[in-house]
Coordinates of C-alpha atoms and ligand atoms in Angstrom, one line a residue:
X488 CA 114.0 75.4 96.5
X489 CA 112.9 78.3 94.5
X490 CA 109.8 78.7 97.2
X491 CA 107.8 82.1 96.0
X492 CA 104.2 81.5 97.6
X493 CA 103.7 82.0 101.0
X494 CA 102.3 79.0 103.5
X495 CA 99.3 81.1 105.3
X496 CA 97.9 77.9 107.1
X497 CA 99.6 78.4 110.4
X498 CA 99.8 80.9 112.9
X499 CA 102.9 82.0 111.0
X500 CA 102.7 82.9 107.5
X501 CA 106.0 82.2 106.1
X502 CA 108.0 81.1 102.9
X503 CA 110.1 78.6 104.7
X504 CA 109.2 75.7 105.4
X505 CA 108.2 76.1 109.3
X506 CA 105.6 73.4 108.6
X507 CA 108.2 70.7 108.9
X508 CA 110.8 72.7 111.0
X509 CA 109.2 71.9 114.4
X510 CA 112.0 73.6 116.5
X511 CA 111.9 76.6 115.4
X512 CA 108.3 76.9 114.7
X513 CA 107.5 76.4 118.7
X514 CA 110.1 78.5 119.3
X515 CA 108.3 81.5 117.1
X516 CA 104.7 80.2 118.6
X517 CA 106.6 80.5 122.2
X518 CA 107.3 84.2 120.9
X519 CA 104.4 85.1 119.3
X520 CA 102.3 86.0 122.3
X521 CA 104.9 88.1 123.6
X522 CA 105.2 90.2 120.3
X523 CA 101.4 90.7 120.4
X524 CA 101.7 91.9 123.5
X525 CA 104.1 94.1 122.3
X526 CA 102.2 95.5 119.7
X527 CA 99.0 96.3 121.4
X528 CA 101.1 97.9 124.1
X529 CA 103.3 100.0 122.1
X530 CA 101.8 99.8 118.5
X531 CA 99.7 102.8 116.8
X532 CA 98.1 104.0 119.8
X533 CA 94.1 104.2 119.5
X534 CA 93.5 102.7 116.3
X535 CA 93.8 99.0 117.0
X536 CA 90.2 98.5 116.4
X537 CA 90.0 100.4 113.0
X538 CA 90.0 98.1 109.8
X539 CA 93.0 99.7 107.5
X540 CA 93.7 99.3 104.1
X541 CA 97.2 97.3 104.1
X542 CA 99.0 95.9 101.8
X543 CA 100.2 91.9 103.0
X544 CA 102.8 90.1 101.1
X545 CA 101.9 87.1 99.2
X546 CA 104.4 86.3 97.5
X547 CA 108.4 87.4 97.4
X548 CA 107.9 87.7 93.9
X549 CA 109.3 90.8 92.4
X550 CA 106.5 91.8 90.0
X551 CA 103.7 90.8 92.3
X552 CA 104.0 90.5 96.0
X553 CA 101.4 92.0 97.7
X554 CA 97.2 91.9 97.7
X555 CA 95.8 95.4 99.6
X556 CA 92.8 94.8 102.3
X557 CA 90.8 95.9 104.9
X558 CA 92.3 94.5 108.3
X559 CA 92.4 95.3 112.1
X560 CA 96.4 95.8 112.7
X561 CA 96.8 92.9 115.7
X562 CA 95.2 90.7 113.3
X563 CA 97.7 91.5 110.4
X564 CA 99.4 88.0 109.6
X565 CA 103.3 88.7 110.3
X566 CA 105.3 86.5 108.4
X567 CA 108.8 85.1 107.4
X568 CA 109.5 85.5 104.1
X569 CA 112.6 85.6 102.9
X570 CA 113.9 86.1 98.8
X571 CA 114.1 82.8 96.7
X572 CA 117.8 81.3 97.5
X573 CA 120.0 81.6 94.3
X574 CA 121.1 78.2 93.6
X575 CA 124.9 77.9 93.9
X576 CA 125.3 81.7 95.2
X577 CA 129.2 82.0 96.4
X578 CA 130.5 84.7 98.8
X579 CA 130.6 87.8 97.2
X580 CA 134.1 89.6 99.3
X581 CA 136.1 89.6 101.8
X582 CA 138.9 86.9 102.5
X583 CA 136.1 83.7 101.5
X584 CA 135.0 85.3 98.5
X585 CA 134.2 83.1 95.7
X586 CA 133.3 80.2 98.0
X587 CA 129.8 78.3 98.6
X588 CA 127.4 81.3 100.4
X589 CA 127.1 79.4 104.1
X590 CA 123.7 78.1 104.6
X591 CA 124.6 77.4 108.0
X592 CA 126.5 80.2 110.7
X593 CA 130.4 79.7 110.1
X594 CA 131.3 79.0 113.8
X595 CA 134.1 81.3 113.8
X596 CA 131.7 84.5 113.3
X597 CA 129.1 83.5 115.5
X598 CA 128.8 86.3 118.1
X599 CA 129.6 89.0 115.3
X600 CA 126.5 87.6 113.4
X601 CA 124.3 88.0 116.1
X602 CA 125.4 91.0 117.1
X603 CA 124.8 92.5 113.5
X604 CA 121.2 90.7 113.5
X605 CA 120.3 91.7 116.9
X606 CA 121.3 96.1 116.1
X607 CA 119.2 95.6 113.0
X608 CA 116.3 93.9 114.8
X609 CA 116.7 96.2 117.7
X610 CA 115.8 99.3 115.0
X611 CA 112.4 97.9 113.4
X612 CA 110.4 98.0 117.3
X613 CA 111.6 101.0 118.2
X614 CA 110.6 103.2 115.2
X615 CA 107.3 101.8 116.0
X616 CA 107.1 102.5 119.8
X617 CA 108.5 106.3 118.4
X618 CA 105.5 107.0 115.9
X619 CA 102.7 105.2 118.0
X620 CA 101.1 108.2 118.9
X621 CA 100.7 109.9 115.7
X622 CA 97.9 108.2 114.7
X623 CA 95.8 111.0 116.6
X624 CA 97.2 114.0 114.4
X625 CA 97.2 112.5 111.0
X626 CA 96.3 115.1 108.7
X627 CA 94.6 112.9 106.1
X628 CA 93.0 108.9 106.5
X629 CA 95.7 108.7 103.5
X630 CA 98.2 109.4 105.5
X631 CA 97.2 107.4 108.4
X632 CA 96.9 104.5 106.8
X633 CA 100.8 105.4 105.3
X634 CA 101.5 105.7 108.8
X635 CA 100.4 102.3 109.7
X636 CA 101.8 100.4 106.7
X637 CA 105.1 101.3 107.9
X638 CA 104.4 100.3 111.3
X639 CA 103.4 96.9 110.6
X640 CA 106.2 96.3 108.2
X641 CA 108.4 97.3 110.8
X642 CA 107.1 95.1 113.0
X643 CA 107.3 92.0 110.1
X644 CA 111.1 93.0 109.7
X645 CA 111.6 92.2 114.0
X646 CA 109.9 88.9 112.5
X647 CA 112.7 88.7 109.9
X648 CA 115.5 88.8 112.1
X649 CA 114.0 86.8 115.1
X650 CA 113.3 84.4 113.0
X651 CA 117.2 84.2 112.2
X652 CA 117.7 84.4 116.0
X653 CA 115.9 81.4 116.4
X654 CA 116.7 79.0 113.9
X655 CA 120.4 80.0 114.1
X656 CA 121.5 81.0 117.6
X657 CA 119.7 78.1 120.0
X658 CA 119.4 79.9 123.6
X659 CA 121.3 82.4 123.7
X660 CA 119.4 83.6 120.0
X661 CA 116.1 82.8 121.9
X662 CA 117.3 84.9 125.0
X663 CA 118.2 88.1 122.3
X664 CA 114.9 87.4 120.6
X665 CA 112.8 87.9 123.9
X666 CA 115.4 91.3 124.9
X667 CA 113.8 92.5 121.9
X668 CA 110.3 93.0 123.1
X669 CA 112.0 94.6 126.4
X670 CA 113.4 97.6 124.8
X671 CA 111.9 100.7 124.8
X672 CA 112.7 103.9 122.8
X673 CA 113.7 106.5 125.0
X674 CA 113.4 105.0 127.9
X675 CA 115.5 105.5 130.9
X676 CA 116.6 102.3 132.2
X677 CA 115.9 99.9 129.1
X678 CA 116.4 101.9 125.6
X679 CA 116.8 100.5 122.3
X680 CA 120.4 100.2 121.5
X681 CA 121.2 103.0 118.5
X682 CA 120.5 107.1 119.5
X683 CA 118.3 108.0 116.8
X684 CA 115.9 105.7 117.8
X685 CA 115.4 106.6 121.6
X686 CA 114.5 110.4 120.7
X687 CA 111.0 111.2 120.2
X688 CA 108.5 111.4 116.7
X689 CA 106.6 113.8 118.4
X690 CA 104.7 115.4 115.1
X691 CA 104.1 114.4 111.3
X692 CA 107.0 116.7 109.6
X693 CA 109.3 114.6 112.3
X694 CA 107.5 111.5 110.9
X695 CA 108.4 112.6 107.2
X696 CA 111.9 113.6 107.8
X697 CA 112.5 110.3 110.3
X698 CA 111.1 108.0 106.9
X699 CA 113.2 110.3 104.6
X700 CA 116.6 110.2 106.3
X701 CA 116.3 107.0 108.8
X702 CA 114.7 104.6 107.3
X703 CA 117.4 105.4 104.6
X704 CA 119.8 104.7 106.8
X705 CA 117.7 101.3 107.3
X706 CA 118.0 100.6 103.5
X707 CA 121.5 101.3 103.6
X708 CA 122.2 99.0 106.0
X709 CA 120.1 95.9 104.6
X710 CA 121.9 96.7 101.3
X711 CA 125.1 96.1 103.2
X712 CA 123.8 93.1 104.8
X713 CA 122.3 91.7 101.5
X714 CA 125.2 90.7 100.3
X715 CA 126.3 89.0 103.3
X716 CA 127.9 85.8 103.0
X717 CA 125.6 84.0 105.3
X718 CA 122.8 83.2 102.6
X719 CA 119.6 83.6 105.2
X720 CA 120.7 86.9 105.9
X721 CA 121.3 88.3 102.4
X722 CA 117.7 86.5 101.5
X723 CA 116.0 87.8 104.7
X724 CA 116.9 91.5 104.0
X725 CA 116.4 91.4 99.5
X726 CA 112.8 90.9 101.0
X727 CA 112.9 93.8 103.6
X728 CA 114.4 96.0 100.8
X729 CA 111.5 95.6 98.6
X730 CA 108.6 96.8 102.2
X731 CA 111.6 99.7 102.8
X732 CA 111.3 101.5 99.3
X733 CA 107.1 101.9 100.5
X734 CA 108.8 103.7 103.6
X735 CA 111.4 106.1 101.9
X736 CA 108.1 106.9 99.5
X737 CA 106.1 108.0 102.1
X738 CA 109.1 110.2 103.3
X739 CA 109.7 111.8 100.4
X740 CA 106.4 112.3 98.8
X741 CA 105.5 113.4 102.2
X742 CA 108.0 116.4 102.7
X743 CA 107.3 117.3 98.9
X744 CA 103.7 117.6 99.5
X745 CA 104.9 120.0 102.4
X746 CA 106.9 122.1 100.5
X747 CA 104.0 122.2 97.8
X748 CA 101.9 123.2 100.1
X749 CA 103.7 125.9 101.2
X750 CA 104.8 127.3 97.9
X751 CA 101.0 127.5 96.9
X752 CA 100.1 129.0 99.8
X753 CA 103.0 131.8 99.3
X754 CA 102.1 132.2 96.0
X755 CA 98.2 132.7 96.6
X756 CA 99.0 135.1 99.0
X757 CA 101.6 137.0 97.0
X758 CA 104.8 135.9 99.2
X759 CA 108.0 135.9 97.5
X760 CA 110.0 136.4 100.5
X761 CA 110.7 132.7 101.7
X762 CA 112.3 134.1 105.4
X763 CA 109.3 136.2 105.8
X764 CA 108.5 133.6 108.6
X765 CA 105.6 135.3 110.3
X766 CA 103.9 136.1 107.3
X767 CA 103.7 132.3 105.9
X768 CA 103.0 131.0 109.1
X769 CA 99.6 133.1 109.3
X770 CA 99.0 130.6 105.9
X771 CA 98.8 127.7 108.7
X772 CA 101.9 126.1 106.4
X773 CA 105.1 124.9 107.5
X774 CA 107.9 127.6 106.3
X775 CA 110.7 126.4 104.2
X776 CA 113.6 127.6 106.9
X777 CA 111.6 125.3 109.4
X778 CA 111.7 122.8 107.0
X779 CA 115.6 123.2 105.8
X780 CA 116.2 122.9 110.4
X781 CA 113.9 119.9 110.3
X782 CA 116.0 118.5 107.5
X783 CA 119.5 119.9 109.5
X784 CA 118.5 117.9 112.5
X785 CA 117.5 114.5 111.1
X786 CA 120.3 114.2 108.7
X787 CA 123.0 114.8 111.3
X788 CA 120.9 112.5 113.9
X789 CA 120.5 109.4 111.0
X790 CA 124.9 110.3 110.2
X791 CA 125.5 109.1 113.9
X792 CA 124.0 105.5 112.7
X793 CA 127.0 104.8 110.6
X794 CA 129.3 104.6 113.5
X795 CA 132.9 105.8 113.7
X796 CA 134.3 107.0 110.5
X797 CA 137.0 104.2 110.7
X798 CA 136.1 101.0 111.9
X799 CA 137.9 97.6 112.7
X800 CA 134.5 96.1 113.4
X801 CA 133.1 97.5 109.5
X802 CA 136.5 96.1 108.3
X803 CA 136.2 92.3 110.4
X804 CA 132.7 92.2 108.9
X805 CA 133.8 92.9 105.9
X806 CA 136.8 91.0 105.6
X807 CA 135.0 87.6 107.0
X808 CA 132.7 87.9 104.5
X809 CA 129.4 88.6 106.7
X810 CA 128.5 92.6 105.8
X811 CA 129.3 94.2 102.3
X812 CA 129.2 97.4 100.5
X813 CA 126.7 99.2 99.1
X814 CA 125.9 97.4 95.8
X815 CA 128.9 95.3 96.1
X816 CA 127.7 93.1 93.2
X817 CA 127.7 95.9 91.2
X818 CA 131.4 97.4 92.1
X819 CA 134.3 96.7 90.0
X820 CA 137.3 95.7 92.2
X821 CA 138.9 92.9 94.2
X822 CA 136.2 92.7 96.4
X823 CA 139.5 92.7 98.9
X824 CA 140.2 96.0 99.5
X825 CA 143.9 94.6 99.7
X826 CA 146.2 97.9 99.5
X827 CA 143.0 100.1 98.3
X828 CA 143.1 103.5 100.1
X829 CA 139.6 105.9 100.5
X830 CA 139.5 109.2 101.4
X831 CA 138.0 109.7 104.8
X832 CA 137.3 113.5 106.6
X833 CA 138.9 113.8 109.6
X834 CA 140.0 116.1 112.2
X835 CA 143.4 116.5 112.3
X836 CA 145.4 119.3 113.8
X837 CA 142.0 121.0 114.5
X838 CA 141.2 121.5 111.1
X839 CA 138.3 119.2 109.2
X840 CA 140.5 117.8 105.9
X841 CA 140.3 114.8 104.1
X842 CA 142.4 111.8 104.2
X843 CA 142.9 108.8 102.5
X844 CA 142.7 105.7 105.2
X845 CA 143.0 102.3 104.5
X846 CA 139.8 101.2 102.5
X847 CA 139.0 98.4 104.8
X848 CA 138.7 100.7 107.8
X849 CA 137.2 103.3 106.1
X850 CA 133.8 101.0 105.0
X851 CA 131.6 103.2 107.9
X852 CA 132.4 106.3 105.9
X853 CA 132.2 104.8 102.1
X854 CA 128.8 103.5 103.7
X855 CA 127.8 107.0 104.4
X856 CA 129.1 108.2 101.2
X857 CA 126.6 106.6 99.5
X858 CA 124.0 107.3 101.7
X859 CA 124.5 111.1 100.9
X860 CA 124.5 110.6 97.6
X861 CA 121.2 108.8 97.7
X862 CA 120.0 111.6 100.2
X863 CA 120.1 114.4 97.6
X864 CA 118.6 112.6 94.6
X865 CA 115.3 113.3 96.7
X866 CA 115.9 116.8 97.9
X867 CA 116.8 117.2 93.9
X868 CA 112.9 116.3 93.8
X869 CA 112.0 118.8 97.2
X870 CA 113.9 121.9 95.1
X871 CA 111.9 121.3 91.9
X872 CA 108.8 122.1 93.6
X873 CA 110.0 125.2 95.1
X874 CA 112.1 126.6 91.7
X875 CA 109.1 125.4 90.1
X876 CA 106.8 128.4 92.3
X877 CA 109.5 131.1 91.6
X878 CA 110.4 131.3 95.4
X879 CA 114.2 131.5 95.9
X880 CA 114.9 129.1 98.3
X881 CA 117.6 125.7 98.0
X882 CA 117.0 122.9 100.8
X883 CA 120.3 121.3 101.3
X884 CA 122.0 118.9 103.4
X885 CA 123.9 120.4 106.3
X886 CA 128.0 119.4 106.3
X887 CA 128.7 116.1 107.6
X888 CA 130.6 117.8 110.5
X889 CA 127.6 119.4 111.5
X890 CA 125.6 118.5 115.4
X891 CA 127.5 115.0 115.8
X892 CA 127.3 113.0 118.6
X893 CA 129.5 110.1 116.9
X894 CA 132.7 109.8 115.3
X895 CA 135.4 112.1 114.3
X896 CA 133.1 115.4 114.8
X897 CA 131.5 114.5 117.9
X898 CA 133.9 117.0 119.9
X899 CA 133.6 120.1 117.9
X900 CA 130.7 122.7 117.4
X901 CA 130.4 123.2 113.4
X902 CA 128.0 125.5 111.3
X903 CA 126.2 123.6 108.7
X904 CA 128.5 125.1 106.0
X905 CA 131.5 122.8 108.1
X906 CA 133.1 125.9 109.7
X907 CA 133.9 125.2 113.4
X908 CA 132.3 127.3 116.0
X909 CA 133.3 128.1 119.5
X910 CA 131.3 126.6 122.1
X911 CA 129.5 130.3 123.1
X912 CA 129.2 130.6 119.2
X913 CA 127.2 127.3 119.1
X914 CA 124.9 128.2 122.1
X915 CA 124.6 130.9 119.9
X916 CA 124.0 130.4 116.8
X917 CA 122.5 126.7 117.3
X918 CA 118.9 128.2 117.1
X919 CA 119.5 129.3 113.1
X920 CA 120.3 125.8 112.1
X921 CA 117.8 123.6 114.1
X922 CA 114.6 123.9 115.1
X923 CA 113.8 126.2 118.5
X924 CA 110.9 125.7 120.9
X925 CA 109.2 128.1 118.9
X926 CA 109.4 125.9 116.0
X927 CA 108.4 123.1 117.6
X928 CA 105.3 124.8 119.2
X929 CA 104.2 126.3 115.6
X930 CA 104.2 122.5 113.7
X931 CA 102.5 121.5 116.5
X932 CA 99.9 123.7 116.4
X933 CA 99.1 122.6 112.9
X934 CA 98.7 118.6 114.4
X935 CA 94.9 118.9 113.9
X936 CA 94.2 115.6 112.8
X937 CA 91.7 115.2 109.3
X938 CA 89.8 112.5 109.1
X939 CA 87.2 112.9 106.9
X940 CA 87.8 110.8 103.6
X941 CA 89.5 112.7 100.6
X942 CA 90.1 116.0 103.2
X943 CA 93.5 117.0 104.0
X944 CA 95.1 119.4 106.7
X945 CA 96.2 122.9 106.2
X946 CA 99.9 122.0 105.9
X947 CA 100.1 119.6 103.2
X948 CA 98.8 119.0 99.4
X949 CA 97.2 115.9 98.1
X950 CA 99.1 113.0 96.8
X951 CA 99.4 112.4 93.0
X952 CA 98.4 109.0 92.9
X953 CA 96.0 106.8 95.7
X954 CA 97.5 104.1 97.2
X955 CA 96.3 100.7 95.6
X956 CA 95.0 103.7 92.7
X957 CA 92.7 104.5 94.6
X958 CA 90.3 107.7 94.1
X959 CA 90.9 110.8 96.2
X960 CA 87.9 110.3 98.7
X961 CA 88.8 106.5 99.2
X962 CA 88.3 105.8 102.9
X963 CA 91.8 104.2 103.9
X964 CA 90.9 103.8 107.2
X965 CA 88.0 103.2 108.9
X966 CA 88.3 104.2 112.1
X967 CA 86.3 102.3 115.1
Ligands
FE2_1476 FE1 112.5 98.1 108.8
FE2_1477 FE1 111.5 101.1 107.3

C-alpha cells in the first residue's frame, strides 16, 4: 500500500487508486468542471494564458516530489495525493489512543469531522480569490511566478479535502464540496467562513505578510490535523505540509528582501534615522515603521484564526482522537491531558493575567503558543538584516491582546505593548500601530509591476537563490 508515484492517466492525477474507485471518481469528474470554473473566474486574474514555471508533484516522496515546467495555470494537473499510509499506525491521543488509526469515519464523530474538513477547505479558495489580482503589480516575473505557485497549490489543497468530502461524507459531503466553489472572500451575502480570509490582499507587502503570518496559521493547523486519528486525514495534510513550507518561504524571504531593500537604500543615502519617514520614502522603499504596522495588523488578524482561548470544541476534538497538538508525536506526556493544567491569558477583573486552565480546554491557546514561537524564529531572520546595516530598528510581534476581534481580548482596546487603552485613546492612538490611509496610499504607489526578466521593482532586493536554481534573468513567466 506504500503507493509513492502518482497515476497521471486520468483527468485526475492522484495517488489513490481512483482508477478502480468508480464512485468517487465520478463524483470528482461531476466536480471538476465546476472548480475550473472557479478558477478561471476567480483565479490570478489576467495571466491565465501565460505559460509559468511551476513546480507539479510527482511523487509524495520526501526527497523528490516535484519536476518544475512551463504550463498555462487552467491546465495545471490538480491532484489527490496524499502521504504513504504507515502500516499499522494507531491513534496517537485522546481517549482512543493506542488503537488501530480508523481508515474509515468513526460514526460517532461524523459531523465534527466534516466540519473540521470543510473550515480547512473553506481557507485554500479563498486566499486565492484574495490575491487574484496581484498578478498586475508584481514587482519581478520571480515573484509572479511565487505568486502563482501558491495559488495553484492552494487550489490542489481544496482538491485535498474535497476529495475526503467525497469519498467519506456521501451527499451531504458532496453538497459541502459544491458550497465550496460558492464562497466568496469578502463578499457580502456569501463569504468564506473564517475573518482573515474575507478582508482584502490589496498590494504585495499585504501578500508577504498574509504568506508569513497566515499561511502559518495554515501550517499550524494541518500539523494539528496530521496527527488526527482518522488515517486519510493525517495522510492528506503530511502532503499539504510539504506545498505549505514553499508558501511560508516566499513570505519570509519576501519581507526580508523588503527590509533589505530598505536598509541599502538608507544606507546609500546616508539615513540612520529609521522614523525619518519622509526622507526614506523619497528612496521609493517601504519604511521599517510601515513595515513593523503591516506586521501589527496581520499577526493580530491570523491570532483571531485560533478561536477562543478556551475551547470545548478544541478539547472534544482532541479528546475523540480527531485533531492533535502541535507535534504531538514528538511531546512527552499522556497524550490525555487527564488533570494537566496550562497557563492561559485572560481577562479577569479587567486586568490581562495569566491562568492556568484545564489543559484540554486550553488546546486553542497551546495552539497559538506555538504558532508564536514559530512566528519569531523568522522575524529573528527580518532583525538580522537590519542590525546587520547598523540601523537601530527591532520588528516585533505586537502583544497577543492587541486589535482582537476573537476571544478573551475581543472587548478591550490594547497598545501593542498589552496595556489597555480607553476607547478615545484607541481612536487615538490606533494610527501609530497599524497602518493609516496614508500608508496604504504610499505602498501603493510603489505597485508598479516589473516584468522584464532578471529586473526587480524599487521596493525589494533580489533573491539569493532562483527558483528551480535558476539564473537571475531566468524568464519565470511568460506572459501572453
Ligand atoms: Fe493551503
Ligand atoms: Fe498555503
Amino acid at each position: 500500500m506504500n503507493i509513492v508515484n502518482v497515476d497521471y492517466d486520468g483527468l485526475i492525477p492522484n495517488n489513490v487508486g481512483l482508477g478502480t474507485d468508480v464512485r468517487v471518481k465520478r463524483a470528482l469528474e461531476k466536480w471538476h468542471p465546476g472548480y475550473i470554473n472557479w478558477w478561471n473566474d476567480m483565479g490570478p486574474e489576467g495571466f491565465q494564458e501565460s505559460l509559468v514555471y511551476l513546480r507539479t508533484a510527482v511523487s509524495v516522496d520526501p526527497k523528490g516530489w516535484a519536476k518544475f515546467d512551463y504550463v498555462k495555470m487552467p491546465d495545471y494537473r490538480w491532484g489527490i495525493l496524499l502521504a504513504p499510509q504507515l502500516q499499522g499506525r494507531k491513534i496517537p491521543f485522546g481517549k482512543h489512543k493506542g488503537e488501530d488509526a480508523w481508515q474509515e469515519v468513526p460514526g460517532e464523530y461524523r459531523a465534527m469531522l466534516r466540519r473540521l474538513i470543510v473550515i480547512q477547505g473553506d481557507t485554500e479558495p479563498a486566499s486565492v480569490e484574495q490575491q487574484r489580482y496581484l498578478g498586475k503589480t508584481a514587482p519581478s516575473l520571480y515573484d509572479m511566478r511565487n505568486l502563482f505557485q501558491v495559488n495553484v497549490e492552494e487550489g490542489r489543497h481544496l482538491w485535498a479535502m474535497v476529495y475526503l468530502l467525497q469519498k467519506y461524507f456521501g451527499t451531504d459531503g458532496r453538497e459541502e464540496a459544491e458550497a465550496l466553489l460558492q464562497r466568496r472572500s469578502g463578499d457580502a451575502d456569501t463569504p468564506r467562513m473564517l475573518g482573515a480570509f474575507n478582508e482584502k490582499t490589496p498590494d504585495w507587502l499585504s501578500f508577504f505578510m498574509f504568506t508569513y503570518f497566515t499561511d502559518r496559521d495554515g501550517k499550524m493547523q494541518l500539523e494539528a490535523l496530521a496527527q488526527s486519528g482518522f488515517d486519510p486525514l493525517s495522510r492528506t495534510c503530511r502532503f499539504m505540509l510539504t506545498e505549505e513550507a514553499h508558501h511560508m518561504f516566499v513570505g519570509e524571504t519576501g519581507v526580508t528582501r523588503v527590509v533589505q531593500r530598505t536598509c541599502d537604500a538608507m544606507k546609500e543615502a546616508g539615513i540612520t534615522d529609521p522614523n525619518d519617514i519622509a526622507r526614506v520614502r523619497k528612496l521609493g522603499v517601504i519604511d521599517l515603521p510601515t513595515l513593523q504596522k503591516k506586521a501589527n495588523m496581520h499577526f493580530s488578524l491570523t491570532l483571531d484564526l485560533f478561536g477562543n482561548e478556551i475551547s470545548t470544541n478544541a478539547a472534544n476534538a482532541y479528546h475523540a482522537g480527531i485533531k492533535g497538538r502541535f507535534r504531538e508525536d514528538r511531546l512527552q506526556d499522556d497524550h490525555q491531558l487527564k488533570g494537566g493544567t496550562y497557563p492561559v491569558l485572560r481577562l479577569k477583573d479587567g486586568k490581562i493575567q495569566s491562568e492556568d486552565a484545564p489543559a484540554l480546554s486550553a488546546l486553542n491557546m497551546r495552539l497559538r503558543d506555538d504558532y508564536v514561537v514559530d512566528c519569531n524564529l523568522g522575524i529573528g531572520r527580518w532583525n538580522k538584516v537590519i542590525e546587520a546595516a547598523g540601523i537601530p530598528f527591532k520588528i516585533t510581534l505586537p502583544h497577543v491582546a492587541f486589535h482582537r476581534h476573537i476571544g478573551e481580548f475581543a472587548g478591550i482596546h490594547a497598545d501593542t505593548s498589552g496595556k489597555q487603552l480607553s476607547d478615545a485613546e484607541w481612536e487615538k492612538q490606533k494610527g501609530d500601530y497599524l497602518p493609516s490611509d496614508g500608508d496604504r496610499d504610499y505602498i501603493e504607489s510603489l505597485m508598479k509591476p516589473e516584468t522584464e526578466p532578471g529586473k526587480f521593482a524599487s521596493w525589494i532586493a533580489p533573491p539569493k537563490v532562483g527558483i528551480d536554481n535558476k539564473p537571475g534573468e531566468f524568464e519565470y513567466v511568460k506572459i501572453a
